[in-house]
Short mmCIF file of C-alpha atoms in Angstrom, two decimals:
data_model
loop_
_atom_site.label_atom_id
_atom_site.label_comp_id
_atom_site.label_asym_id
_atom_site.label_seq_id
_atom_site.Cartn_x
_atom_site.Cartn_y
_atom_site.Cartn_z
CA UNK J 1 55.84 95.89 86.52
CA UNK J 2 58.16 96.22 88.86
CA UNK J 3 61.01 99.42 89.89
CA UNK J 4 63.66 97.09 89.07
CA UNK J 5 61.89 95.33 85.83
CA UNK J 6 60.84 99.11 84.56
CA UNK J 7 64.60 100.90 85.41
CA UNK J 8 66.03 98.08 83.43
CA UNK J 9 63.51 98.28 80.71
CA UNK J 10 64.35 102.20 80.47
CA UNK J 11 68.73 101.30 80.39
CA UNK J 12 67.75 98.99 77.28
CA UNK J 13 65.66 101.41 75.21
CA UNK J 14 68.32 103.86 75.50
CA UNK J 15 71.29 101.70 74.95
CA UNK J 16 70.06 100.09 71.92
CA UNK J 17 70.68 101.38 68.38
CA UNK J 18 67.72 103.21 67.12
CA UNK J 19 67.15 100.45 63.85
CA UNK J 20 67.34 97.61 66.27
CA UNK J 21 65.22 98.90 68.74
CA UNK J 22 62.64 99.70 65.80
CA UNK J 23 63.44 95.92 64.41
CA UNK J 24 62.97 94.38 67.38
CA UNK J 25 61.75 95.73 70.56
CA UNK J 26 58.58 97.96 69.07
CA UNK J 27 57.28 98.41 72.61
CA UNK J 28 60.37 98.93 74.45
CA UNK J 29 61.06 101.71 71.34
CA UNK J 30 57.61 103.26 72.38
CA UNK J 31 58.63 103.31 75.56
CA UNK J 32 61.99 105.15 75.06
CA UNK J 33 60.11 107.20 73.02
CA UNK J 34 57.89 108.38 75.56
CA UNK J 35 60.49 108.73 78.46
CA UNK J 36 62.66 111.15 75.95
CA UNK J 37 59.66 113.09 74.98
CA UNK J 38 59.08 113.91 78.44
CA UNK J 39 62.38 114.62 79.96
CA UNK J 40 63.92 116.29 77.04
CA UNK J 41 61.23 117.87 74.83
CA UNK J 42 62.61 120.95 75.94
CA UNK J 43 64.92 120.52 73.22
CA UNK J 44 62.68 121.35 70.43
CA UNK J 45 63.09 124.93 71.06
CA UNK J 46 66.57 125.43 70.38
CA UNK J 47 66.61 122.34 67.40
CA UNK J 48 63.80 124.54 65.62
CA UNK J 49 65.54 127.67 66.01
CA UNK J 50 68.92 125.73 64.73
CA UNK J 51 67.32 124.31 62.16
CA UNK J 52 65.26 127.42 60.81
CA UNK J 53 68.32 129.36 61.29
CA UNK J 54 70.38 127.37 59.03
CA UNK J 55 67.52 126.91 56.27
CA UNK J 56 66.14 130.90 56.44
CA UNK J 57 68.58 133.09 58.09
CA UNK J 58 69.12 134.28 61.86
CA UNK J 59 66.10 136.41 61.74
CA UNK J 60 63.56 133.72 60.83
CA UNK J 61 65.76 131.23 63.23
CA UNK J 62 65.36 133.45 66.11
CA UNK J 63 61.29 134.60 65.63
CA UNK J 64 59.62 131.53 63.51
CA UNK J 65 61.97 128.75 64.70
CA UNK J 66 61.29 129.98 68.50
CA UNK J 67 57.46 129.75 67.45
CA UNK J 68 57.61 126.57 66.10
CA UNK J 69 60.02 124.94 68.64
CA UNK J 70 57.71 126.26 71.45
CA UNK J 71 54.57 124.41 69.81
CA UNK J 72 56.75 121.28 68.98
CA UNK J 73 57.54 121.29 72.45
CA UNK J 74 54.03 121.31 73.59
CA UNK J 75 53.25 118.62 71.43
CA UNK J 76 56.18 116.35 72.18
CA UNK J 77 55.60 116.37 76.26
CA UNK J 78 51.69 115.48 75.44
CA UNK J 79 53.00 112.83 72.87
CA UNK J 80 55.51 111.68 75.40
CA UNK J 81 52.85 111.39 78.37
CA UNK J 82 50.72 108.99 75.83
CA UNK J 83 53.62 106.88 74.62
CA UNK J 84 54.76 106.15 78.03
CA UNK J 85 51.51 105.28 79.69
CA UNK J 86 50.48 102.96 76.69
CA UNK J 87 54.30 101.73 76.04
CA UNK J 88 52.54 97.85 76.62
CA UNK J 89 50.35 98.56 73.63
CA UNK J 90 52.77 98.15 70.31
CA UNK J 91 52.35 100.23 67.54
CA UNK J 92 50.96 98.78 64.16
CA UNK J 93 52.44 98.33 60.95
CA UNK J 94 53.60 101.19 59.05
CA UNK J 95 53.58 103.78 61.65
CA UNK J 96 55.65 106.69 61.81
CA UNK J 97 56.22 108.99 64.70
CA UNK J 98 54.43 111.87 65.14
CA UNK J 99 57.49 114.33 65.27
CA UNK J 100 60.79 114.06 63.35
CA UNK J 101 63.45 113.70 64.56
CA UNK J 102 62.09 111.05 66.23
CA UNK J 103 63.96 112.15 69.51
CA UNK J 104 64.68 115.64 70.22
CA UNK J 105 68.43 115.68 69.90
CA UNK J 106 68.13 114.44 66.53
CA UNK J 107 68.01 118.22 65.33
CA UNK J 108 72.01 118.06 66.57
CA UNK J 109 72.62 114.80 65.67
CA UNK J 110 71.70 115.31 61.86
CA UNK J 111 73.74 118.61 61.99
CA UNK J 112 77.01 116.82 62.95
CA UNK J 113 76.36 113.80 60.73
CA UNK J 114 75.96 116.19 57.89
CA UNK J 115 79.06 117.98 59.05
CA UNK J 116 81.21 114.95 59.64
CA UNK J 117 80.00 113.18 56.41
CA UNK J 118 82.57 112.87 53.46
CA UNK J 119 81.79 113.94 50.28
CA UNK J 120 79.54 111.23 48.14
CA UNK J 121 81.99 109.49 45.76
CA UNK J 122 81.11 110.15 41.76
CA UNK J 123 79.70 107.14 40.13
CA UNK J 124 82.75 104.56 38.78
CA UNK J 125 82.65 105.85 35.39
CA UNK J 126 83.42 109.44 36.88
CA UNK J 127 86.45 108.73 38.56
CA UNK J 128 87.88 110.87 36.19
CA UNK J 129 86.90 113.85 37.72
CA UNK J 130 85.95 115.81 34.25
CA UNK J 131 85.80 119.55 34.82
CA UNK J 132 82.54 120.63 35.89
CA UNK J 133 80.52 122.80 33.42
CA UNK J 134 79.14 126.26 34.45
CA UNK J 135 75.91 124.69 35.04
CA UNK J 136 76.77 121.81 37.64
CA UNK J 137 78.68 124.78 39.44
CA UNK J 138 75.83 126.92 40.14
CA UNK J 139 73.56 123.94 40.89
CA UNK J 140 76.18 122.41 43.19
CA UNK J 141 76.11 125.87 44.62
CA UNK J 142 72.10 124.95 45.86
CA UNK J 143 71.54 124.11 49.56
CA UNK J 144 70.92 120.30 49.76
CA UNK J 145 70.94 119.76 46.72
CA UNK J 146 72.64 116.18 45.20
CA UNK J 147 74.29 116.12 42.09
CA UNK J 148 74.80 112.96 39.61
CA UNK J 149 76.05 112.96 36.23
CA UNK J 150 74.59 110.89 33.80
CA UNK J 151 75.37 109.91 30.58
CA UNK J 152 72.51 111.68 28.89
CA UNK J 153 72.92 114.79 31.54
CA UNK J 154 72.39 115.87 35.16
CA UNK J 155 70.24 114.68 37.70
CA UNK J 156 69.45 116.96 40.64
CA UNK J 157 67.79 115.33 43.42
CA UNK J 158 66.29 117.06 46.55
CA UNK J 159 65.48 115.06 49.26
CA UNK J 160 61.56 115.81 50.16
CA UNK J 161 62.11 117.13 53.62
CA UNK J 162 63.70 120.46 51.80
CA UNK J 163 60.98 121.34 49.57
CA UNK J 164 57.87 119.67 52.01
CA UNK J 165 56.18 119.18 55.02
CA UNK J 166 55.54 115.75 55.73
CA UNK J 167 52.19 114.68 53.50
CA UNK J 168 52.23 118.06 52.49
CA UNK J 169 52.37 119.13 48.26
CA UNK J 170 52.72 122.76 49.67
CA UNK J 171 56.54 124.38 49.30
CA UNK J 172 58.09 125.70 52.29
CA UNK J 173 59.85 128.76 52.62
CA UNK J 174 63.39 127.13 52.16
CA UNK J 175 61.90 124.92 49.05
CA UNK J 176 61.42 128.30 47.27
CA UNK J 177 64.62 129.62 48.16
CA UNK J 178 66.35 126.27 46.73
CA UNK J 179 63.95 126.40 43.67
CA UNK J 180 64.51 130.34 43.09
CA UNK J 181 68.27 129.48 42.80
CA UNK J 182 67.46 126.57 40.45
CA UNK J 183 64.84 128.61 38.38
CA UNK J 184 67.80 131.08 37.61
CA UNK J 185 70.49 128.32 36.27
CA UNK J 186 67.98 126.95 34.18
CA UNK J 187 67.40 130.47 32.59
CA UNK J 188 70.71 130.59 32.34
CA UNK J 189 70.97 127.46 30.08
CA UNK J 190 68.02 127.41 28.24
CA UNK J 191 69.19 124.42 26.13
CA UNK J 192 67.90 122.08 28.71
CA UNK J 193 65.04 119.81 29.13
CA UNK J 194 63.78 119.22 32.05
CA UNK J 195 61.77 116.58 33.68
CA UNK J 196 60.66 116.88 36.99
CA UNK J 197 59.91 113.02 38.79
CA UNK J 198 57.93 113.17 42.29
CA UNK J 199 58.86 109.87 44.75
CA UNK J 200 57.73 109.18 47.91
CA UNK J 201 57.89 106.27 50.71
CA UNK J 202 55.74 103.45 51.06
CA UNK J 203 53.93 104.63 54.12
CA UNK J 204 50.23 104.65 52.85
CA UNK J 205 47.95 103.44 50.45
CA UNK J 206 50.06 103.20 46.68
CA UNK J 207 47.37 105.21 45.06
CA UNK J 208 47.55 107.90 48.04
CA UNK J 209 51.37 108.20 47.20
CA UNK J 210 50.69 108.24 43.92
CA UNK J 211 48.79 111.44 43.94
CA UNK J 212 51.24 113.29 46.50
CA UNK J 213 54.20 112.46 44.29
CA UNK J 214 52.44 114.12 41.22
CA UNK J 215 51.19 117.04 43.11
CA UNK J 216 54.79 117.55 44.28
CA UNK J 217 56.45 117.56 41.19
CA UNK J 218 53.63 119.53 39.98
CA UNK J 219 54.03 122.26 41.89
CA UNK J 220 57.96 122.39 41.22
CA UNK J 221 57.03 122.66 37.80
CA UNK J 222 54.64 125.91 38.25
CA UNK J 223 57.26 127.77 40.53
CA UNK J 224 59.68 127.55 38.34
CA UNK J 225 57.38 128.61 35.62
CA UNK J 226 55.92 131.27 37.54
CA UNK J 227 59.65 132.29 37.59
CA UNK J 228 60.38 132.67 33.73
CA UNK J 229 61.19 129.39 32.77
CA UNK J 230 59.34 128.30 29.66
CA UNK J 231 56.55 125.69 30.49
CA UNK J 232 57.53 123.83 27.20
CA UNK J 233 60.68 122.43 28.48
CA UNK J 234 59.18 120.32 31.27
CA UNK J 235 57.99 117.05 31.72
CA UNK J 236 56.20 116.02 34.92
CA UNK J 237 56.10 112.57 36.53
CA UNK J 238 54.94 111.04 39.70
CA UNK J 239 56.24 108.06 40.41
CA UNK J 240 54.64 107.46 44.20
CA UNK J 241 56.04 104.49 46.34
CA UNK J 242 57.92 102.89 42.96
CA UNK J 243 61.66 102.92 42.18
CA UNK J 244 62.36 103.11 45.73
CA UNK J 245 66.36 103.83 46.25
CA UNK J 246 66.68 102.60 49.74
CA UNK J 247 64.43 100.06 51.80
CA UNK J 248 60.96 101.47 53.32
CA UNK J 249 61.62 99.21 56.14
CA UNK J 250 63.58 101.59 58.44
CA UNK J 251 63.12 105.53 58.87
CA UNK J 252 66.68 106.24 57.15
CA UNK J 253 65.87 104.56 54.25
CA UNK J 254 62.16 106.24 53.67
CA UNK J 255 63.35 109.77 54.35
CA UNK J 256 66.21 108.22 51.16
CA UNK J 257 63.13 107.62 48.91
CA UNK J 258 60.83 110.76 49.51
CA UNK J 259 62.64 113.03 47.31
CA UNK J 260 62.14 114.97 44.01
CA UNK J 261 64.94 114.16 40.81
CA UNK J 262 65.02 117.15 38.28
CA UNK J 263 66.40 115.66 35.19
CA UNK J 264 68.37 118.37 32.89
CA UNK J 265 69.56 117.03 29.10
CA UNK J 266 70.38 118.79 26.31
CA UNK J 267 67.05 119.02 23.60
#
């Protein structure tokens, strides 16, 4: 390839919107993958120690998020090296990168769309705007957490990246916070059922997913348990790759679908 043919292939990758590049130009995205890997990995440092900081506090941002954005950043030049020296090789079906964010400024990117994003509109039939009870307050009080009123009760739905690692059942540090916060409301209002639903994408075998989802909601179930919450008020599903609520065809709409819906209604 020549400097001319491989400057212009580099101008592309980077002026293309991430879903079309990912649609349509899978080694040109590899490519662009590799090239920001190398010459801006640097940025996992302070995206880990943002990111930590804003899930665990300034302490934890400042001695765990510099840990982990160190080794991220490792692993990201290494990664980037390999993507751009086999950028003529595309990548097969299904595959994810091996970091998220994909690209290193994504930690920034999310941030501000988060920041910038308007408030979800209530479903048509709430347009209302009925007073909220004491109980959507304090869960609308929860870090990340997404509220919809139904007309048999609440659902609460946590997208997956809060609670897990990817493939991971295992609750992170900032899943227990959320769920410690949750385990108290529900205390609160012990008139409640609750049913606890697993999802996840469609990346993998069905039966794979399957199992993860369970083991997810699963262990929801026990810490909130282990918390006081009486163990006959749950109900535990996993649902794996089904009732998808986005499309598992680009990386927005799989991070949509791995989540985990707590279902509250009155018994």
């Amino acid at each position: 390839m020549s400097k001319r043919k491989l400057v212009l292939a580099l101008v592309a990758v980077l002026a293309l919107p991430p879903a079309a590049a990912a649609e349509e130009y899978t080694s040109a995205r590899k490519f662009g993958r590799g090239v920001a890997g190398i010459l801006a990995g640097f940025l996992e440092i302070p995206g880990n120690m943002v990111q930590e900081t804003r899930e665990n506090g300034v302490v934890e941002g400042v001695t765990i998020g510099l840990a982990l954005g160190l080794g991220k950043f490792v692993t990201r030049e290494l990664v980037g090296v390999y993507e751009f020296l086999t950028a003529p090789f595309e990548v097969p079906d299904g595959f994810e990168p091996v970091l998220q964010p994909e690209y290193p400024w994504g930690y920034f990117e999310s941030q501000r769309s988060a920041e910038a994003a308007p408030a979800p509109r209530p479903p048509a039939a709430q347009h209302r705007a009925p007073t909220l009870s004491a109980q959507e307050r304090e869960l609308a009080a929860i870090d990340g957490a997404l509220l919809e009123r139904r007309r048999d009760g609440l659902v609460v739905t946590f997208p997956g990246e809060l609670l897990f690692s990817p493939g991971s059942a295992s609750l992170s540090r900032g899943a227990k916070q959320r769920l410690f916060l949750l385990g108290e409301s529900l205390q609160r209002h012990p008139e409640t059922h609750v049913t606890v639903r697993g999802f996840t994408d469609a990346t993998g075998s069905p039966a794979t997913n399957l199992s993860l989802s369970t083991r997810r909601a699963q262990n929801v179930q026990r810490f909130l348990v282990a918390q006081g919450v009486d163990p006959n008020r749950f109900t535990v599903q996993g649902f794996g790759q089904s009732n998808p609520v986005a499309s598992n065809d680009t990386a927005a709409g799989r991070a949509r679908n791995r989540r985990v819906e707590i279902h509250l209604r009155r018994r």
